Structures are given as structure tokens and as C-alpha cells.
Amino acid sequence: VLTFQTDIISAQSSNFQGGAPQVTEGPDDARYIRILFPAGVRSSWHSHTWGQLLMIEEGIGLHQIRGRAIEEFQPGEPFWTPSGVEHWHGAHPDVDALQLTIYEGTVNWLEPTTDEQYAGVRYRPMSRSSN
């Protein structure tokens, strides 16, 4: 059973650089949340006990698994992060991102994503491009 958060929330909290979402927790473990990340806003490093599915609805999103390059994704493109994998996600430096996130279980919040990490090597995977 999913808990549906239908309102768009703005990223405005200590677990996000530049802001953090206010999420109403439901009685079930599964979450379905839409978050608006203003340009340049990203989450802290974190992992999920049951993994996380992300999809950008509008704008350009960024996602990084620890130790890998930053991946860019655009509307309609899903990104799956397996259970226990440390990662961060957010908006492109110049473009807002409206993100759909679906996860179950708990979030293990870690340290903030630094400006240096956020400015790291970025690429758009060929499998995601239309060319």
C-alpha cells in the first residue's frame, strides 16, 4: 500500500542543501512523493532500506551513487537506486526539477553533499538520450 502525497512540496530541510521537504508520514512504509527542487538544490547523501525509484517530471535532475560520476536525467526517465546504496539527488545548477520519488522502509541520512561533490563530473548516459 502506498501513501500518496499529492501536493508538490518544496525541498527545504537540514537533509537538503538549499532547502528541505515537509513530508507527512503515513501509517505504511511505502512513500510516493513529489518534490520540487529549485535549481542548485540537492539532498544530503543517504540510502534506503528497500531502495528508491526516482523520476523527473519537469526540468533536469541529477543523481550520484557514491564513487561514480553524476548522472543527469530528464522528464520521464526513471532511476533506480538499490537498497543500502549511498547516493544523493537534486536539481541541475541552472534548472529546477520536479521529482517523483517512490521508496519503502526508512531513509538513512548521512553527511551533506558538498559544493565540490555537486560540481563533480557529470554525464548524460547514452542509453537515456534520444540520439
XYZ file of C-alpha atoms in Angstrom:
131
model
C 0.000 0.000 0.000
C 1.376 3.396 -0.961
C 0.968 6.601 0.998
C 0.106 9.271 -1.553
C 1.431 12.795 -1.125
C -0.378 14.628 -3.914
C 0.749 18.169 -3.194
C 4.088 19.305 -4.545
C 6.454 20.047 -1.679
C 9.485 22.281 -1.838
C 12.870 20.930 -0.801
C 13.569 22.902 2.445
C 15.321 20.997 5.383
C 18.560 20.018 7.038
C 18.754 16.917 4.826
C 18.809 19.110 1.725
C 21.325 21.747 0.705
C 19.333 24.834 -0.205
C 16.139 23.645 1.489
C 14.048 20.614 2.657
C 10.667 18.943 2.137
C 7.969 18.686 4.763
C 6.576 15.167 4.379
C 3.562 13.859 6.239
C 4.343 10.301 7.292
C 1.530 7.821 6.816
C 0.964 4.533 8.621
C 2.620 2.438 5.880
C 6.279 2.158 4.951
C 5.863 2.928 1.229
C 6.040 6.572 0.129
C 5.027 8.285 -3.117
C 6.161 11.915 -3.015
C 6.586 14.780 -5.482
C 9.348 17.220 -4.547
C 10.198 20.487 -6.268
C 13.959 21.054 -6.184
C 14.852 24.648 -7.110
C 17.938 24.943 -9.330
C 21.057 24.020 -7.351
C 19.230 22.243 -4.503
C 20.181 18.660 -3.708
C 19.760 16.120 -0.938
C 22.367 15.013 1.547
C 23.957 11.628 0.990
C 21.570 8.887 2.081
C 20.428 5.318 1.496
C 17.106 3.479 1.688
C 16.356 0.148 3.343
C 14.325 -1.020 0.321
C 15.793 1.088 -2.498
C 14.342 4.147 -4.240
C 12.764 4.845 -7.616
C 13.167 8.415 -8.910
C 11.669 10.060 -11.966
C 11.885 13.656 -13.129
C 8.517 15.079 -14.163
C 9.802 18.538 -15.174
C 13.249 20.081 -15.534
C 16.614 18.343 -15.201
C 17.576 16.083 -12.308
C 20.949 14.927 -11.068
C 21.753 11.688 -9.242
C 25.033 10.317 -7.940
C 25.886 6.963 -6.404
C 28.915 7.290 -4.130
C 32.122 6.665 -6.084
C 30.536 7.204 -9.511
C 30.049 10.190 -11.820
C 26.915 12.336 -11.529
C 24.147 11.257 -13.909
C 21.726 13.714 -15.489
C 18.143 12.680 -16.152
C 15.175 14.388 -17.790
C 11.368 14.086 -17.713
C 10.038 10.552 -17.943
C 13.375 8.867 -17.264
C 13.429 6.573 -14.203
C 16.426 5.985 -11.965
C 16.543 3.034 -9.558
C 18.875 3.030 -6.546
C 19.157 -0.381 -4.846
C 18.771 -0.998 -1.129
C 21.614 0.302 1.034
C 23.364 2.211 -1.794
C 24.585 5.660 -0.715
C 23.525 8.418 -3.102
C 22.202 11.955 -3.457
C 19.817 13.559 -5.959
C 18.526 17.009 -6.795
C 18.229 19.667 -9.482
C 20.628 20.853 -12.160
C 22.524 24.034 -11.131
C 20.571 26.132 -13.661
C 17.204 24.337 -13.932
C 14.524 23.406 -11.370
C 13.483 19.748 -11.133
C 10.084 18.357 -10.176
C 10.856 14.866 -8.929
C 8.664 11.869 -8.200
C 10.199 9.578 -5.577
C 8.906 6.190 -4.511
C 10.510 4.244 -1.686
C 9.660 1.873 1.111
C 11.187 1.493 4.539
C 13.447 4.017 6.172
C 15.961 6.598 4.973
C 19.446 6.603 6.483
C 20.557 10.256 6.234
C 24.311 10.848 6.058
C 26.509 13.920 5.562
C 25.581 16.892 3.351
C 26.527 16.821 -0.321
C 29.283 19.425 -0.589
C 29.505 22.087 -3.284
C 32.635 20.318 -4.588
C 30.807 16.974 -4.872
C 27.812 18.651 -6.531
C 30.124 20.304 -9.086
C 31.796 16.964 -9.946
C 31.988 15.181 -13.284
C 28.518 14.989 -14.803
C 27.288 12.999 -17.786
C 24.111 12.030 -19.574
C 24.097 8.257 -20.162
C 23.824 7.330 -23.853
C 21.057 4.842 -23.054
C 18.921 7.781 -21.915
C 19.495 10.061 -24.902
C 17.167 10.044 -27.900
C 20.039 10.363 -30.417
